[in-house]
Short mmCIF file of C-alpha atoms in Angstrom, two decimals:
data_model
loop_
_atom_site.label_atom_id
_atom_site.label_comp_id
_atom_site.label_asym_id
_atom_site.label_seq_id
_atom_site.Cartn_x
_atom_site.Cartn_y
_atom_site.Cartn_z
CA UNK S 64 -18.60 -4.88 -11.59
CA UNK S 65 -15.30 -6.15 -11.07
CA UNK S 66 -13.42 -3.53 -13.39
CA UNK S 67 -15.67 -0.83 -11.74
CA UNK S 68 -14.26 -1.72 -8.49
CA UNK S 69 -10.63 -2.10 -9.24
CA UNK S 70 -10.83 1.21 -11.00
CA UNK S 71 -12.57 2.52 -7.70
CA UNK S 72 -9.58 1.29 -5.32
CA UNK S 73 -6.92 2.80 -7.25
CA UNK S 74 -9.45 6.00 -7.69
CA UNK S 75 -8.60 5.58 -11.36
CA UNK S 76 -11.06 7.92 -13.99
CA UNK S 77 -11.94 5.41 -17.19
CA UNK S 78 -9.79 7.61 -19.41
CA UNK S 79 -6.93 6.32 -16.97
CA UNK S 80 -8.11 2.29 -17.33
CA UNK S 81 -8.26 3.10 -20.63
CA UNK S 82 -4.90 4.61 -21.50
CA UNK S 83 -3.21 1.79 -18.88
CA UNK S 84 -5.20 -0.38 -20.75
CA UNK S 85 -4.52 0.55 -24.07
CA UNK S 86 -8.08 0.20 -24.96
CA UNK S 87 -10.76 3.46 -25.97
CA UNK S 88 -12.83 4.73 -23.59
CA UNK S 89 -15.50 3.49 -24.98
CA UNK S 90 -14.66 0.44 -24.14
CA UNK S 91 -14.20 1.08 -20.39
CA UNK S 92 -17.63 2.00 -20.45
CA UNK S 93 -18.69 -1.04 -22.21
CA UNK S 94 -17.25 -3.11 -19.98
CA UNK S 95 -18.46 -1.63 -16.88
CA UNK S 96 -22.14 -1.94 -18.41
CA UNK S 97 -21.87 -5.35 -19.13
CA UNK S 98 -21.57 -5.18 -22.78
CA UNK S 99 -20.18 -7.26 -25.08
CA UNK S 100 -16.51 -6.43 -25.46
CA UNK S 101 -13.67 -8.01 -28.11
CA UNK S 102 -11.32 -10.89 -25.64
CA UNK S 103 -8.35 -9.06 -26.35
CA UNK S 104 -9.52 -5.76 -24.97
CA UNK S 105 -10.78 -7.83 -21.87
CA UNK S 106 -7.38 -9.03 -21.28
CA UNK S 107 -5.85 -5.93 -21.61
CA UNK S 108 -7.99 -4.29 -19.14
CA UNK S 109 -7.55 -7.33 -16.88
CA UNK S 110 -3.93 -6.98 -16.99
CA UNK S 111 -4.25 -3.28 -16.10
CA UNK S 112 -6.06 -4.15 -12.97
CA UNK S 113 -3.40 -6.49 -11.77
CA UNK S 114 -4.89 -9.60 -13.07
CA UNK S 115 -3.50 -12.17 -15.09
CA UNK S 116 -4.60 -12.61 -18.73
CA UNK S 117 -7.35 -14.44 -19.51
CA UNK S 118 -9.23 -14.17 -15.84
CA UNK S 119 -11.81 -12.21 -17.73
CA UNK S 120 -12.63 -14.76 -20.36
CA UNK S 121 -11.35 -18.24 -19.87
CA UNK S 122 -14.21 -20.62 -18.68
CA UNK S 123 -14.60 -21.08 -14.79
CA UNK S 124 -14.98 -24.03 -13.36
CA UNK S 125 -18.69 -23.68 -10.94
CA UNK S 126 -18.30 -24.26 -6.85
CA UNK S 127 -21.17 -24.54 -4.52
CA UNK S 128 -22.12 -21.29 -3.37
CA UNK S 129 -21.44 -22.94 0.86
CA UNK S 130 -17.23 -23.87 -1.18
CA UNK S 131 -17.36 -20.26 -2.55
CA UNK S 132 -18.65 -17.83 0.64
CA UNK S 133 -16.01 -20.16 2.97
CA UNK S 134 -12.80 -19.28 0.17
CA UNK S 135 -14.37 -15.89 0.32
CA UNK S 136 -14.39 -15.48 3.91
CA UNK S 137 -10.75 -17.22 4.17
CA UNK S 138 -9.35 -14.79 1.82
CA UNK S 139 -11.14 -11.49 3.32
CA UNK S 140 -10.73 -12.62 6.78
CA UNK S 141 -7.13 -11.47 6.52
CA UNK S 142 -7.60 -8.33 5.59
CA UNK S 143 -8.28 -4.87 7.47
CA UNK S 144 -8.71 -1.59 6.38
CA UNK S 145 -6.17 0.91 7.57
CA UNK S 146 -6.49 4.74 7.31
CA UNK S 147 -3.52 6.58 5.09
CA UNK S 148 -2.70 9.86 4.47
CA UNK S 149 0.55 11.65 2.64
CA UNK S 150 3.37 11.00 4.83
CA UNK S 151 4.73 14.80 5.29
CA UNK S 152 4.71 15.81 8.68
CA UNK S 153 6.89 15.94 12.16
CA UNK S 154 3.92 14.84 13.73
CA UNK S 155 3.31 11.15 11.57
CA UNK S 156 7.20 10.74 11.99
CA UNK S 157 6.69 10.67 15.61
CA UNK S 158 3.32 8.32 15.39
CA UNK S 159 5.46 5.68 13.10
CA UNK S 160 8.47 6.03 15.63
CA UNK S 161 6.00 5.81 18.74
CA UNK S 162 4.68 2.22 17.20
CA UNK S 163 6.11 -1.12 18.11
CA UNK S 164 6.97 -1.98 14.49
CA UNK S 165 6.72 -0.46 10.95
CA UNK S 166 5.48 -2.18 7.77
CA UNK S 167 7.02 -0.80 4.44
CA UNK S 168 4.92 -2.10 1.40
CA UNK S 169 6.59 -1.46 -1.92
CA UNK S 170 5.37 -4.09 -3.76
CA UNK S 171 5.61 -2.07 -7.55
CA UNK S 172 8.72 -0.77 -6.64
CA UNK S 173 12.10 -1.86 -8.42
CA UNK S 174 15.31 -2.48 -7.40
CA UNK S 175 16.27 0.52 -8.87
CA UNK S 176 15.00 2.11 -5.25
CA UNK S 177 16.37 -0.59 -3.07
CA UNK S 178 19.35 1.97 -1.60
CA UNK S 179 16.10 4.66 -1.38
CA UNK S 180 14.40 2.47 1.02
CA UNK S 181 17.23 1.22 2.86
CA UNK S 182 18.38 4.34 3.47
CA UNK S 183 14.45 5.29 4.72
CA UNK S 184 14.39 2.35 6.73
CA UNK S 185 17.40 2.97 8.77
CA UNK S 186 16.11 6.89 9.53
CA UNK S 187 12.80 5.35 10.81
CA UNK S 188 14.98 2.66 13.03
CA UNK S 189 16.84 5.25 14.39
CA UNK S 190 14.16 7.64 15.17
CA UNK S 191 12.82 4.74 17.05
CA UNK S 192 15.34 3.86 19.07
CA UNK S 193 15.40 7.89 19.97
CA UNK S 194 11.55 8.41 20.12
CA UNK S 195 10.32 5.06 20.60
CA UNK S 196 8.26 3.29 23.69
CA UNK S 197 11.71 1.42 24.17
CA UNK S 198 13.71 5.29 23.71
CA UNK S 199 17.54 3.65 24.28
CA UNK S 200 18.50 7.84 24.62
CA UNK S 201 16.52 10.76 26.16
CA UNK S 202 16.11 11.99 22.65
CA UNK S 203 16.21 15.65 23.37
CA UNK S 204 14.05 18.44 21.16
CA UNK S 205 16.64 19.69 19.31
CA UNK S 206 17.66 16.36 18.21
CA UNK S 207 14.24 14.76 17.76
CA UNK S 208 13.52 17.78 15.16
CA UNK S 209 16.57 17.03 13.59
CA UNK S 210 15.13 13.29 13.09
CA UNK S 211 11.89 14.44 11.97
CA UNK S 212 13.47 16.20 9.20
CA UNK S 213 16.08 13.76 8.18
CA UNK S 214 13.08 11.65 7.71
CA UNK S 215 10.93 14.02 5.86
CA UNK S 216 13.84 14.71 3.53
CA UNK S 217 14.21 10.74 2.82
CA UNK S 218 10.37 10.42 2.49
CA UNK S 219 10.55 13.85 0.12
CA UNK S 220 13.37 12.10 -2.45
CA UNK S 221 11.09 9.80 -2.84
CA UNK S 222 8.52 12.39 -3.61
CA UNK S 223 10.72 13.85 -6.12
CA UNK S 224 11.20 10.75 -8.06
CA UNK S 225 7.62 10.34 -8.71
CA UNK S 226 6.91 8.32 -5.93
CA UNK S 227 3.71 8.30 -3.29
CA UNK S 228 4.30 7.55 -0.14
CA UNK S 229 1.24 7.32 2.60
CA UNK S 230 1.35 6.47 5.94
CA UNK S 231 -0.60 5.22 8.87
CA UNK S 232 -0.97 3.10 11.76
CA UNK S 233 -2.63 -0.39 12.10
CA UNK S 234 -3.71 -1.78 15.48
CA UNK S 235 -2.58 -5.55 15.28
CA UNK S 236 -3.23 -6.63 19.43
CA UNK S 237 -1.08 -9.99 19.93
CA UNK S 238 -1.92 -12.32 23.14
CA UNK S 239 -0.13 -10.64 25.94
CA UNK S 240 0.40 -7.28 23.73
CA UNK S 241 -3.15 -5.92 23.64
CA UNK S 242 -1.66 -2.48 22.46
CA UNK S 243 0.53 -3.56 19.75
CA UNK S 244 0.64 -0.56 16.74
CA UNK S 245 1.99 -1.50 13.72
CA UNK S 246 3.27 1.65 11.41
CA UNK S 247 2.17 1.10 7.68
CA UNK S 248 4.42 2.90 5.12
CA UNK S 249 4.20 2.28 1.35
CA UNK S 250 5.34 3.24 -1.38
CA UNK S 251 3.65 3.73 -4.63
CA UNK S 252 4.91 4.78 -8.54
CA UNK S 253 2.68 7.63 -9.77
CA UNK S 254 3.68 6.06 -13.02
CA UNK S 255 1.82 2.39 -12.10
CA UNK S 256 -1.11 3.86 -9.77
CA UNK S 257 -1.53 7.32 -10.83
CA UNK S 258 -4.83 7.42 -8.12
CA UNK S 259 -2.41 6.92 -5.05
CA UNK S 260 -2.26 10.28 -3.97
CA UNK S 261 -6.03 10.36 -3.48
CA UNK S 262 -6.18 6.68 -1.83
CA UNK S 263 -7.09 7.15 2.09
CA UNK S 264 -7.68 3.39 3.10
CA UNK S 265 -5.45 0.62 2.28
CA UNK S 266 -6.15 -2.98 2.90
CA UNK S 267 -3.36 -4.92 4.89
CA UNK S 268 -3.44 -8.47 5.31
CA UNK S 269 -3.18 -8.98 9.60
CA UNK S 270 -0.67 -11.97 8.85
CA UNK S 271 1.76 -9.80 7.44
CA UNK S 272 2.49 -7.84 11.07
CA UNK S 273 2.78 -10.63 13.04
CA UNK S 274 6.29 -10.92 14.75
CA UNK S 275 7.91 -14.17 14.52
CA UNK S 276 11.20 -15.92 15.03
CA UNK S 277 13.60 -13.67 14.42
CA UNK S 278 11.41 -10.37 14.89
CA UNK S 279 13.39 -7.12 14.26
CA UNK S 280 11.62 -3.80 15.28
CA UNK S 281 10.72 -2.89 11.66
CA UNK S 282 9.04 -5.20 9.16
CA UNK S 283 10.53 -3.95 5.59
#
């Protein structure tokens, strides 16, 4: 169950687990009907799911089932879906600018991009501080289409490099901010999560868009 859903979230086929994996296909299948399956291939499919090796065969320790739903609902509690789509058009560039802060996620991203997403970063600051709810300039058409397609063209290297990038927007209401909008960019390798370009939900832990000391506009 738990390789069928991991393989569901990253909208992976089981020729794809399998070829991550470096396992047959066959033994996808095996797995996902509860078949017995070699501990090496279980690792390796583990570790193509993001898990560490061994957590699908070294021996768990039991908890009461009251210990497990409250770690359970700890853990989940965090969490909130967030609608995505390909980040392409004038119109999101506008949404992320129009929101009170912007979340990149890169997490599988190497340093190799670091000057990529800097460079991304500052574009979305700037359209903002032109477009924004706190607009520090008028931000007239011409130059607001000009934004939106510096942006675009950032978001499109990115593109070119073999990268996914989705966007979307995450209502996170903070006491005295009811209408606090968080922007959600990230930034996937097609290489790492070949099923990216499909994905249309996202899960985003709610403690990661909370403003603290120090808050900047963006969150990157």
């Amino acid at each position: 169950m738990v390789t069928r859903m991991g393989r569901g979230l990253r909208q992976w086929k089981k020729e794809t687990l399998a070829d991550f994996a470096r396992v047959s296909l066959s033994t996808v299948e095996r797995v996902e009907r509860a078949e017995p399956v070699g501990a090496e291939s279980l690792d390796r499919i583990a570790q193509a799911l993001g898990y560490e090796r061994g957590a699908f065969t070294e021996p768990r320790i039991p908890i009461p089932r009251e210990e497990a739903a409250a770690q359970f609902a700890e853990e989940m509690g965090h969490l909130e879906a967030v609608a995505v789509s390909p980040f392409e058009t004038n119109r999101q560039v506008r949404m992320v600018a129009a929101s009170q802060a912007f979340l990149i996620h890169r997490p599988e991203l190497g340093p190799a991009y670091d000057a990529q997403v800097e460079e991304l970063t500052e574009w979305m600051d700037l359209a903002s501080m032109v477009m924004g709810p706190h607009a520090i300039e008028c931000g007239e058409p011409d130059r607001r289409r000009e934004l939106c397609n510096d942006v675009l063209a950032a978001v499109a290297e990115f593109r070119r490099r073999g990268v996914t990038v989705l966007v979307g927007i995450m209502d996170a209401p903070l006491p005295g901010m009811p209408d606090w909008k968080v922007a959600i960019i990230t930034l996937t390798p097609k290489l790492s999560d070949p099923g990216a370009p499909k994905r249309r939900t996202i899960l985003v832990d709610k403690r990661s868009v909370q403003p603290g000391p120090g808050y900047l506009p963006h969150l990157a």
